[in-house]
Short mmCIF file of C-alpha atoms in Angstrom, two decimals:
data_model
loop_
_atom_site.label_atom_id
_atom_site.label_comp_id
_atom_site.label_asym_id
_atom_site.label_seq_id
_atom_site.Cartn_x
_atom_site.Cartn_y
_atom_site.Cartn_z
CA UNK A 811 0.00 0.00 0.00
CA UNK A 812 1.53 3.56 -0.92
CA UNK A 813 2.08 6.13 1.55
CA UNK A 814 -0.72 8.45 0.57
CA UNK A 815 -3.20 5.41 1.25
CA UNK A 816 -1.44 4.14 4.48
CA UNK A 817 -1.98 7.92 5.73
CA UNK A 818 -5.69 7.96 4.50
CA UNK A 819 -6.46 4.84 6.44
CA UNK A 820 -4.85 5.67 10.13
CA UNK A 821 -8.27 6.59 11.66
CA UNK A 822 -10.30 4.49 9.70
CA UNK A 823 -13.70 4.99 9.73
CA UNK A 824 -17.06 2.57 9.11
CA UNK A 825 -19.09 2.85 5.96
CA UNK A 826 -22.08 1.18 5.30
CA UNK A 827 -24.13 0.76 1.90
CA UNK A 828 -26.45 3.81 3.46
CA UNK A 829 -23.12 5.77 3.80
CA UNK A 830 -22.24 5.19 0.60
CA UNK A 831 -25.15 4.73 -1.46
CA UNK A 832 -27.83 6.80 0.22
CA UNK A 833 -31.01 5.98 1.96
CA UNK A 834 -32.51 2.31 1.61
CA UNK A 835 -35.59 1.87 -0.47
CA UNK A 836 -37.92 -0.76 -0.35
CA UNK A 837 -38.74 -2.29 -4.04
CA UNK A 838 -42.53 -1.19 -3.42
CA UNK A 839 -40.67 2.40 -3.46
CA UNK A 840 -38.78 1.85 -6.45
CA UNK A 841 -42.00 0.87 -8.44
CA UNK A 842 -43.61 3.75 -7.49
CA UNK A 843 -41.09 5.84 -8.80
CA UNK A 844 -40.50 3.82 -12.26
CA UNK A 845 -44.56 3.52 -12.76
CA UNK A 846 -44.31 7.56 -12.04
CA UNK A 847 -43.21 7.81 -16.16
CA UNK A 848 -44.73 5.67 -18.83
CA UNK A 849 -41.52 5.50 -20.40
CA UNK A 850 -38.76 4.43 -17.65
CA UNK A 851 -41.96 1.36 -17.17
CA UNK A 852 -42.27 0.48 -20.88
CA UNK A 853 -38.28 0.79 -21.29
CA UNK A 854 -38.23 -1.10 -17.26
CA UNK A 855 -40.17 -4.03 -18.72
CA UNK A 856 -38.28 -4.43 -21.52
CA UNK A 857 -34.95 -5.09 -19.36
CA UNK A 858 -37.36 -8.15 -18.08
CA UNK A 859 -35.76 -10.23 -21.16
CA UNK A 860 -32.40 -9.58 -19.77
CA UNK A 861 -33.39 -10.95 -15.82
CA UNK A 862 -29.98 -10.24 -13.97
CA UNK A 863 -29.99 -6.51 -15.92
CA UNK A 864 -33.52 -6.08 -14.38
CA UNK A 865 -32.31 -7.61 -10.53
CA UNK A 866 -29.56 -5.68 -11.00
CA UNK A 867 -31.01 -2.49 -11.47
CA UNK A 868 -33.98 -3.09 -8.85
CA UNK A 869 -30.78 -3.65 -6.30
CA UNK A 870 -29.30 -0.50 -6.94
CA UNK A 871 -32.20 1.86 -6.73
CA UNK A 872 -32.88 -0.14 -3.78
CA UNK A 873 -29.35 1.01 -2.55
CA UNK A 874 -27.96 -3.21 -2.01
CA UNK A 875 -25.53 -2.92 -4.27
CA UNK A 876 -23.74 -1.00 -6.48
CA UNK A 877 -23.62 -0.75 -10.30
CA UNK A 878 -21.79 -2.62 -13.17
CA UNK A 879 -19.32 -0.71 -14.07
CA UNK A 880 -18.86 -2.30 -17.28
CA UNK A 881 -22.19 -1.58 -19.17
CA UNK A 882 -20.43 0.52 -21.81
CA UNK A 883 -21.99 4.22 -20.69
CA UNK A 884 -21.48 3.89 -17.23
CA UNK A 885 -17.69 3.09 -18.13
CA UNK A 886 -17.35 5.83 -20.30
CA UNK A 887 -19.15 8.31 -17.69
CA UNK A 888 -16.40 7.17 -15.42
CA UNK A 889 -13.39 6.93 -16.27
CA UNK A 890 -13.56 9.71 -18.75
CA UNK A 891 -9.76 10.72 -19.24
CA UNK A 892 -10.62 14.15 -19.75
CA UNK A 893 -13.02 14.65 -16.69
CA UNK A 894 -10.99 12.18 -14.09
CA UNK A 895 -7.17 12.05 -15.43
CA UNK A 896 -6.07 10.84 -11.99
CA UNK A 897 -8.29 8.62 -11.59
CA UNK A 898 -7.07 6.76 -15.35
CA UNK A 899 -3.51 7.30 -13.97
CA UNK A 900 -4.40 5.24 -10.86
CA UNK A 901 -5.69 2.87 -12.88
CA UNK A 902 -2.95 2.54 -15.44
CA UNK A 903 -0.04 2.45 -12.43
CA UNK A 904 -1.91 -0.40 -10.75
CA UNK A 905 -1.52 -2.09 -14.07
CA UNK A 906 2.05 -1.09 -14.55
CA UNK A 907 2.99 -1.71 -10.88
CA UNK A 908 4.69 1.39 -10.56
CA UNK A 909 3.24 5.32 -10.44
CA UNK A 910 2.70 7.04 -13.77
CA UNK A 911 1.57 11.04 -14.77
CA UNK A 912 -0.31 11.26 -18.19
CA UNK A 913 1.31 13.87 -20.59
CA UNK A 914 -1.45 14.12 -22.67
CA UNK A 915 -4.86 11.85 -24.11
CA UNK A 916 -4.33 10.64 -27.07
CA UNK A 917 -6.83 10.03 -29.99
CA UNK A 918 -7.50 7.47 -32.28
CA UNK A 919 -7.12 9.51 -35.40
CA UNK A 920 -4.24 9.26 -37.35
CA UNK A 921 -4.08 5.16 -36.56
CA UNK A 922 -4.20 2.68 -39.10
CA UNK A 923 -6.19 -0.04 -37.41
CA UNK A 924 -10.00 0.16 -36.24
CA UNK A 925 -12.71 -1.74 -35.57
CA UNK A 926 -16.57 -1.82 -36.91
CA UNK A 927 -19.04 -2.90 -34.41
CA UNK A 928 -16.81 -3.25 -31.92
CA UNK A 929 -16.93 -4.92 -28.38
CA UNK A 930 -14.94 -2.70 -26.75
CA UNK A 931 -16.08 -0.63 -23.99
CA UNK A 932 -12.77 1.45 -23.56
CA UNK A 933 -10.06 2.24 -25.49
CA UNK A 934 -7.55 4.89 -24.06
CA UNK A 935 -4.45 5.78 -25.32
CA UNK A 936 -2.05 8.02 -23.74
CA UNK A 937 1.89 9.39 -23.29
CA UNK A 938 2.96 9.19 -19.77
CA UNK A 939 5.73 11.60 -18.80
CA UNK A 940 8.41 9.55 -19.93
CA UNK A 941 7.23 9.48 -23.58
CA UNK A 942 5.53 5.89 -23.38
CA UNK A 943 2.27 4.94 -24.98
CA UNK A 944 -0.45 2.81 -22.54
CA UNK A 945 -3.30 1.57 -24.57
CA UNK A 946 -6.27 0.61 -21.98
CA UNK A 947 -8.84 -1.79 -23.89
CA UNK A 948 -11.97 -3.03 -21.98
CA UNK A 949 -13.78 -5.63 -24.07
CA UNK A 950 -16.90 -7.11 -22.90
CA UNK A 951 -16.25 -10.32 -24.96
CA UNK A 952 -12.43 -11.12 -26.31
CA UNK A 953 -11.90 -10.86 -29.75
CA UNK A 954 -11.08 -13.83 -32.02
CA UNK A 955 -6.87 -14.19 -32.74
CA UNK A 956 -6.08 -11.83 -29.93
CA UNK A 957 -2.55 -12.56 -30.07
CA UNK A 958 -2.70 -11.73 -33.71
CA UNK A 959 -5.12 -8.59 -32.74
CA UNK A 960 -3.03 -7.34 -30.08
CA UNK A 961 0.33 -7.40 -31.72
CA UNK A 962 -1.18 -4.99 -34.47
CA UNK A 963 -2.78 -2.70 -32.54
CA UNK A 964 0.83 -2.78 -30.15
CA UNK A 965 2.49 -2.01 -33.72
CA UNK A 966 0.42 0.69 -34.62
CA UNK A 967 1.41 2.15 -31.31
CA UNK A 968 5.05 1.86 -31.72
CA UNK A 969 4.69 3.38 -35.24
CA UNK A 970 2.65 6.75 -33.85
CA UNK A 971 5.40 6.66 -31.03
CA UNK A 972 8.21 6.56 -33.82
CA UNK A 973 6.55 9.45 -35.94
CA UNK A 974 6.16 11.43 -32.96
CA UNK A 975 9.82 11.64 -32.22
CA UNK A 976 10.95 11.56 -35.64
CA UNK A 977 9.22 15.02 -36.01
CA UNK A 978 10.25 15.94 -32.84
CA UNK A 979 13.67 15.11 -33.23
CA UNK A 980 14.34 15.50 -36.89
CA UNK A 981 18.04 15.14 -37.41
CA UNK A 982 19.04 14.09 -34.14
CA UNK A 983 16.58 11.57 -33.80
CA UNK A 984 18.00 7.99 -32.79
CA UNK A 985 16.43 4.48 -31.58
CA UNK A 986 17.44 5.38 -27.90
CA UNK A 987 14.56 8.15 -28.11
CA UNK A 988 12.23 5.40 -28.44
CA UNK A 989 10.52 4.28 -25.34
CA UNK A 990 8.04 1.24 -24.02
CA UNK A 991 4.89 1.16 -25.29
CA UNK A 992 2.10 -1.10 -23.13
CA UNK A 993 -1.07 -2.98 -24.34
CA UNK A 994 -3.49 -3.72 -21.50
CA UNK A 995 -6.66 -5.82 -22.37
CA UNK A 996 -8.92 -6.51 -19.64
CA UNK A 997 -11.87 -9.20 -20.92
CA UNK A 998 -15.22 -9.37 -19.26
CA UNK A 999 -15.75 -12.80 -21.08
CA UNK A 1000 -12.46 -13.82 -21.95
CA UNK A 1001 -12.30 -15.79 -25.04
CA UNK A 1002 -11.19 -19.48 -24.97
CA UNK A 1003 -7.45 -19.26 -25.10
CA UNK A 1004 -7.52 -17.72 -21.48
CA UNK A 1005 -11.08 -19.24 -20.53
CA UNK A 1006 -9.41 -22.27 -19.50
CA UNK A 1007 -6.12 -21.85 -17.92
CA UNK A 1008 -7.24 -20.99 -14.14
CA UNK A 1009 -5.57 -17.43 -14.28
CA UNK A 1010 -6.67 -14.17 -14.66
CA UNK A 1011 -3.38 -12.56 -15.56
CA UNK A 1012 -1.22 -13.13 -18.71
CA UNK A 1013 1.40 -11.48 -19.04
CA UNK A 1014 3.50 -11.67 -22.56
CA UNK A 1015 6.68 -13.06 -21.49
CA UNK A 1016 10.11 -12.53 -24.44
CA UNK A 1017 13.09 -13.93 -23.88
CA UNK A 1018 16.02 -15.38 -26.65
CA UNK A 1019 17.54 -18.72 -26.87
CA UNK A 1020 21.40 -17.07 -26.36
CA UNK A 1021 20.32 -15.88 -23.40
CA UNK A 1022 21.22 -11.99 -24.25
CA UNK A 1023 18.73 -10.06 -22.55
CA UNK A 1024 17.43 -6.30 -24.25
CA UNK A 1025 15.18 -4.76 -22.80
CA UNK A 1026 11.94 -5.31 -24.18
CA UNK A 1027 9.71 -2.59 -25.80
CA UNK A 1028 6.21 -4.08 -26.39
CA UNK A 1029 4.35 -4.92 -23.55
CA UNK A 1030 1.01 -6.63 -23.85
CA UNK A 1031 -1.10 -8.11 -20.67
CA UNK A 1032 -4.32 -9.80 -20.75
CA UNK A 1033 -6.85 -10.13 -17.71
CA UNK A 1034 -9.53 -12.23 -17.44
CA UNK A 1035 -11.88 -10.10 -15.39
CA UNK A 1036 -14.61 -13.71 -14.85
CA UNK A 1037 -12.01 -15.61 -13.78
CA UNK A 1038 -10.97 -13.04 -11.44
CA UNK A 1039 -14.83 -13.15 -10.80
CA UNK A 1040 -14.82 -16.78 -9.75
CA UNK A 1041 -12.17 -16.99 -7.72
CA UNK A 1042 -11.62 -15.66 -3.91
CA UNK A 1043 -9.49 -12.84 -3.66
CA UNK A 1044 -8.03 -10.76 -1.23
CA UNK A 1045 -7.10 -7.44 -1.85
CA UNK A 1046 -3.80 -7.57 -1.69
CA UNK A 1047 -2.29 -4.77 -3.41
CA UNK A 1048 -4.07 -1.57 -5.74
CA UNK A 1049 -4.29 -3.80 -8.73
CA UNK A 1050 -6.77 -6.06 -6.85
CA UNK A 1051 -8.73 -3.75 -5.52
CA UNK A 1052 -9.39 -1.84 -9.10
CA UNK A 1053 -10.08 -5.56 -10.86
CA UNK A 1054 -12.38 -5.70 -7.68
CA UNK A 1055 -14.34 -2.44 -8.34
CA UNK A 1056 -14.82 -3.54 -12.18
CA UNK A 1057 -16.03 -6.91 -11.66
CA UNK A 1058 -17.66 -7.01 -8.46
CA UNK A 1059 -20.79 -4.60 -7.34
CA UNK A 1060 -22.02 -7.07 -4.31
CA UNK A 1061 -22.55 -5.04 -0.67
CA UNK A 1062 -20.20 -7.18 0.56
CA UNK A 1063 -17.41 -6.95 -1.96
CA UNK A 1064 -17.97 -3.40 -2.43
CA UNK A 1065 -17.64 -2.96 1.76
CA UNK A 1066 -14.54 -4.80 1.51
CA UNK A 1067 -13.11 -2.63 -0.85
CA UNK A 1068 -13.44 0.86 0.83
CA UNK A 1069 -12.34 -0.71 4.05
CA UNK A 1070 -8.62 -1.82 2.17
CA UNK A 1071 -9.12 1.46 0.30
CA UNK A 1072 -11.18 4.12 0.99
CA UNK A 1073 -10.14 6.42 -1.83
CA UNK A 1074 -12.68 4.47 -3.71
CA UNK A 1075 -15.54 6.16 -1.97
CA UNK A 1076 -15.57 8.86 -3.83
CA UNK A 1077 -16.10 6.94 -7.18
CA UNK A 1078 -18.65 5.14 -5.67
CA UNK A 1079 -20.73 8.01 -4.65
CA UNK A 1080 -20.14 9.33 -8.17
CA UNK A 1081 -22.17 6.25 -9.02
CA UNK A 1082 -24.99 6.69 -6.47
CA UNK A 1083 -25.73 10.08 -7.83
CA UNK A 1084 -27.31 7.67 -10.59
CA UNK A 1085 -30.07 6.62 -7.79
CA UNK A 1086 -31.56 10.23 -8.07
CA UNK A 1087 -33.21 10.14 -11.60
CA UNK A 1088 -34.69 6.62 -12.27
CA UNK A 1089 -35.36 7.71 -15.49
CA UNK A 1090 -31.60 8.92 -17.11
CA UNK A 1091 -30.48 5.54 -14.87
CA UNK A 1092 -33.12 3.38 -16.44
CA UNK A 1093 -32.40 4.65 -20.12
CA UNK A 1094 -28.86 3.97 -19.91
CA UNK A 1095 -29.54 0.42 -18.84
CA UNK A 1096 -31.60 0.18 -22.02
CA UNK A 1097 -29.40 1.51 -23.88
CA UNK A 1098 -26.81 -0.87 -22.66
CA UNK A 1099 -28.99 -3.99 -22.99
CA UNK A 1100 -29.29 -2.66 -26.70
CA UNK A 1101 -25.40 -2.72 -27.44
CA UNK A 1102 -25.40 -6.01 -25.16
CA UNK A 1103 -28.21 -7.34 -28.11
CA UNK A 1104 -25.95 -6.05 -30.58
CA UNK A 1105 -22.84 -7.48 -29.42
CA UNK A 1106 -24.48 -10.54 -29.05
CA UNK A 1107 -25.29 -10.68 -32.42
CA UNK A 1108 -22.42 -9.66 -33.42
CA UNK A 1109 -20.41 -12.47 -31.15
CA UNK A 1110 -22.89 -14.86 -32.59
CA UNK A 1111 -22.15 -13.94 -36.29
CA UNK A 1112 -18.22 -14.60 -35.71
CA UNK A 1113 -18.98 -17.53 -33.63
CA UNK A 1114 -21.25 -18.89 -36.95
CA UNK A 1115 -18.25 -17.92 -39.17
CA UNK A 1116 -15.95 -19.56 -37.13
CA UNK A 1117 -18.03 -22.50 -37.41
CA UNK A 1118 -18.71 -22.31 -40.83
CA UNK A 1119 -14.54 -22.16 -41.41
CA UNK A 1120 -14.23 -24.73 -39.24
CA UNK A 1121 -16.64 -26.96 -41.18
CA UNK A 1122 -15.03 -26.29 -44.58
CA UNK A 1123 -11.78 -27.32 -43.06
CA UNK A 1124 -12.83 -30.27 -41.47
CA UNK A 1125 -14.68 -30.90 -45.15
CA UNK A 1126 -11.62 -30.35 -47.04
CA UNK A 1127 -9.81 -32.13 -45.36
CA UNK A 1128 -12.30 -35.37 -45.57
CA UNK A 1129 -12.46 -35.00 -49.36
CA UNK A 1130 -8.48 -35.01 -48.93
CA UNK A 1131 -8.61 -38.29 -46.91
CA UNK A 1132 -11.19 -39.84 -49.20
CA UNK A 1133 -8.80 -39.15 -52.08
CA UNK A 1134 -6.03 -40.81 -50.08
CA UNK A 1135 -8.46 -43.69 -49.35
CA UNK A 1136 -9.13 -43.94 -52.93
CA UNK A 1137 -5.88 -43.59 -54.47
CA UNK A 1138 -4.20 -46.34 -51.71
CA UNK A 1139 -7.17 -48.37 -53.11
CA UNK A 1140 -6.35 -47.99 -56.73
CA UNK A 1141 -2.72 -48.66 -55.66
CA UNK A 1142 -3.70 -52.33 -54.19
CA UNK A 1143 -5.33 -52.60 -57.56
CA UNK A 1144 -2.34 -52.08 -59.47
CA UNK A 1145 -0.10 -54.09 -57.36
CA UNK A 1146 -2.57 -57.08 -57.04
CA UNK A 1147 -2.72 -56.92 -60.51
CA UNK A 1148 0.85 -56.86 -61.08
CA UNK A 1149 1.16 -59.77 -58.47
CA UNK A 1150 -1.70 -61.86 -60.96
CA UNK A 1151 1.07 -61.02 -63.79
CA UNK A 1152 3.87 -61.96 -62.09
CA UNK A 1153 2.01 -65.16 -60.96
CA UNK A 1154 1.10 -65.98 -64.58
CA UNK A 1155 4.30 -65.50 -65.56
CA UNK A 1156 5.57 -67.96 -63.38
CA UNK A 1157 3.15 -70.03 -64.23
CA UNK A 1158 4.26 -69.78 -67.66
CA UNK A 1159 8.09 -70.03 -66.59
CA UNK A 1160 6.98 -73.42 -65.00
CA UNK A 1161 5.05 -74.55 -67.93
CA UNK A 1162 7.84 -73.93 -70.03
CA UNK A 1163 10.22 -75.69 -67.95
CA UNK A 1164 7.97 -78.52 -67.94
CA UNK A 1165 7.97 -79.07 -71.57
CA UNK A 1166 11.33 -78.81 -71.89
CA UNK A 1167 12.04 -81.54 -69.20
CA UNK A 1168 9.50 -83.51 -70.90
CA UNK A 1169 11.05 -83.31 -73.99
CA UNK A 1170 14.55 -83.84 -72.50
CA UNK A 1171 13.49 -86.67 -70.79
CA UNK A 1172 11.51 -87.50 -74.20
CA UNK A 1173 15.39 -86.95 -75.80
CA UNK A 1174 17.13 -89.14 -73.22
CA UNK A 1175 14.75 -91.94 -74.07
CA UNK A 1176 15.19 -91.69 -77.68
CA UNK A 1177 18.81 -92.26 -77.19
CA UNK A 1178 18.08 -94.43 -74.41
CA UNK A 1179 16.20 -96.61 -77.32
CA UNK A 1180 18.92 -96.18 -79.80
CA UNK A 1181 21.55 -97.49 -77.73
CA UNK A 1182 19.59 -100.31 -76.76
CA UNK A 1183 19.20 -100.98 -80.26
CA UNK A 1184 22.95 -100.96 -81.45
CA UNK A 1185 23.88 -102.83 -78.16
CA UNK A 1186 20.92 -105.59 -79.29
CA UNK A 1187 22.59 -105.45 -83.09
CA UNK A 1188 26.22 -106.09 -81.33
CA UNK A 1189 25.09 -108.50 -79.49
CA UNK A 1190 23.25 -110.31 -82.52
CA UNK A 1191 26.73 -109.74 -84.20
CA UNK A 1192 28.77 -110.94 -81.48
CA UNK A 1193 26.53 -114.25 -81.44
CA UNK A 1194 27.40 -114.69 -85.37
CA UNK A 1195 30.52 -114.39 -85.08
CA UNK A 1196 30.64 -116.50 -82.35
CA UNK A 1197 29.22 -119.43 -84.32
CA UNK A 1198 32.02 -118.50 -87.62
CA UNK A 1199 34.86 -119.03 -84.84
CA UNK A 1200 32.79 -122.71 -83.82
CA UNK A 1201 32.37 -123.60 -87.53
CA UNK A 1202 35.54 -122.66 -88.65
CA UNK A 1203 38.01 -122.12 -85.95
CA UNK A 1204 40.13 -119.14 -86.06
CA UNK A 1205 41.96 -117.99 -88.91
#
């Protein structure tokens, strides 16, 4: 806790809701005082398709609880840079972890990147003293490819910072003049690349495989605001207690809060000046459930187109395993048709080898047959002259 807070908490004092908030109302009061104008009821009933919107509001006129803070015009109302600077510089040192001073608000002319029906609540760019760019982004549902997202819109930044000097500098201007520039994305509904891990801060992390170490210029941080939601917290340092005040409008969370820091009381009694016209209060929630509707729609479309992508891939690649199915198959064809061949070619081979030991063996008893019949001949010889050397003796 800084110094300033530790010295604004010494004689602490205890709040209550009425404290904060105002008197208690029943919600027989608050009825009577929406039914006073046909058109806070008409525009009162219509919040009944949005139930929690409807409890919600019935709990704050009632003075139980406080507002959410992150229906787009409350936000706006604020944390207005313009109207409450310190209070955006509180903000943005909590996130840094260290104290800032804005040098100036910075607009979103002269950037190359923006967004058409966007989800973003918030989106403030500023210099700090020291010549770095902070780009606060509130988005009530993350974007699709936020890495991809974020690194252009961190790019941009760095390019508007580079311009900047470059004027300023002309000449003299080198790389040293270039300072840190620092993406913060806080998510009311993260999307599912942080929905799942646990934790509700992510903070992009560079390092090199040589182990030199530069110091690094592009800082980008996500936070999951519901899983900070879901999870028990205490409030340890200033960054808690401002992730608290977004997120969390319950008596007892809100109590909590101005007890670790009172400084907050203020803001909060900036909201309960809301409780005195029902009707301003009960338009802005209807205007808010109609950019909810929209961004819902809007959500949905991506979500279809992400589906529909999805499908053709998934198609694709099916046609690209059926061709693979089908050209193995016309493979095992081939090569059980080349193994018939080959078999028939032995086959053949055998044949062949066949007849010619048939007809060798055919050969061998041809000769087989002439030499029996020359021995049989020299035999009938060899008995003739056998019977000469009887008749006649030798010679």
């Amino acid at each position: 806790m800084s110094k300033q807070f530790e010295s604004e908490t010494v004689n602490k004092t205890v709040y209550t809701m009425e404290d904060i908030f105002g008197p208690v109302k029943t919600k027989e009061e608050v009825m009577r005082l929406i039914e006073a104008d046909p058109g806070s009821k008409k525009k009162y009933e219509e919040l009944g398709k949005k139930e929690e919107m409807q409890k919600e509001l019935d709990g704050f006129l009632m003075g139980e609880r406080s507002l959410n803070i992150l229906y787009d015009n409350f936000f706006r109302k604020i944390f207005n840079p313009e109207e409450h600077r310190d209070r955006v510089e509180r903000l943005i040192s909590a996130l840094i972890g260290q104290k800032v001073k804005i040098k100036q608000v910075l607009s979103r002319e002269g950037s190359q990147i923006s967004d058409k029906g966007s989800l973003v609540i918030m989106d403030i760019i500023v210099e700090l003293e020291d010549g770095s760019f902070v780009d606060v982004e509130m988005q009530k549902t993350g974007y699709r490819f936020p890495a991809q997202r974020s690194s252009c819109y961190a790019s941009d930044m760095m390019m508007r910072q580079y311009n900047r000097r470059k004027s300023e500098k002309k000449d003299e201007f080198t790389y040293k003049s270039i300072t840190p520039v620092y993406m913060f994305v806080l998510m009311e509904n993260s999307s599912k690349e942080f929905s799942s891990s646990g934790d509700h801060f992510h903070k992009r992390q560079v390092s090199y495989s040589s182990g030199v170490e530069l110091p690094e210029m592009v800082h980008i941080v996500y936070i999951s605001l519901d899983t900070f939601r879901e999870g028990v917290h205490n409030i340890n340092d200033e960054l808690d207690a401002w992730l608290t005040f977004l997120i969390k409008g319950d008596a007892e969370s809100v109590m909590k809060l101005i007890e670790a820091y009172p400084e907050f009381i203020d803001i909060y009694r900036e909201i309960a000046e809301f409780r005195r016209d029902p009707r301003e209060l009960i338009g802005m929630f209807s205007e808010a459930l109609l950019e909810l509707d929209r961004n819902t729609e809007r959500y949905m479309i991506d979500e279809l187109k992400e589906d529909v992508e999805k499908a053709e891939v998934e198609r694709d690649a099916a046609i690209a395993d059926r061709d693979t199915a089908i050209a193995d198959r016309d493979t095992a064809i081939a090569d059980r048709y080349t193994a018939i061949a080959d078999r028939d070619t032995a086959i053949a081979d055998r044949d062949t080898a066949i007849a010619d030991r048939d007809t060798a063996i055919a050969d061998r008893d041809t000769a087989i047959s002439s030499l029996n019949v020359e021995r049989q001949r020299g035999d009938e010889l060899e008995e003739k002259l056998g019977r000469y050397r009887d008749k006649f003796g030798e010679i």
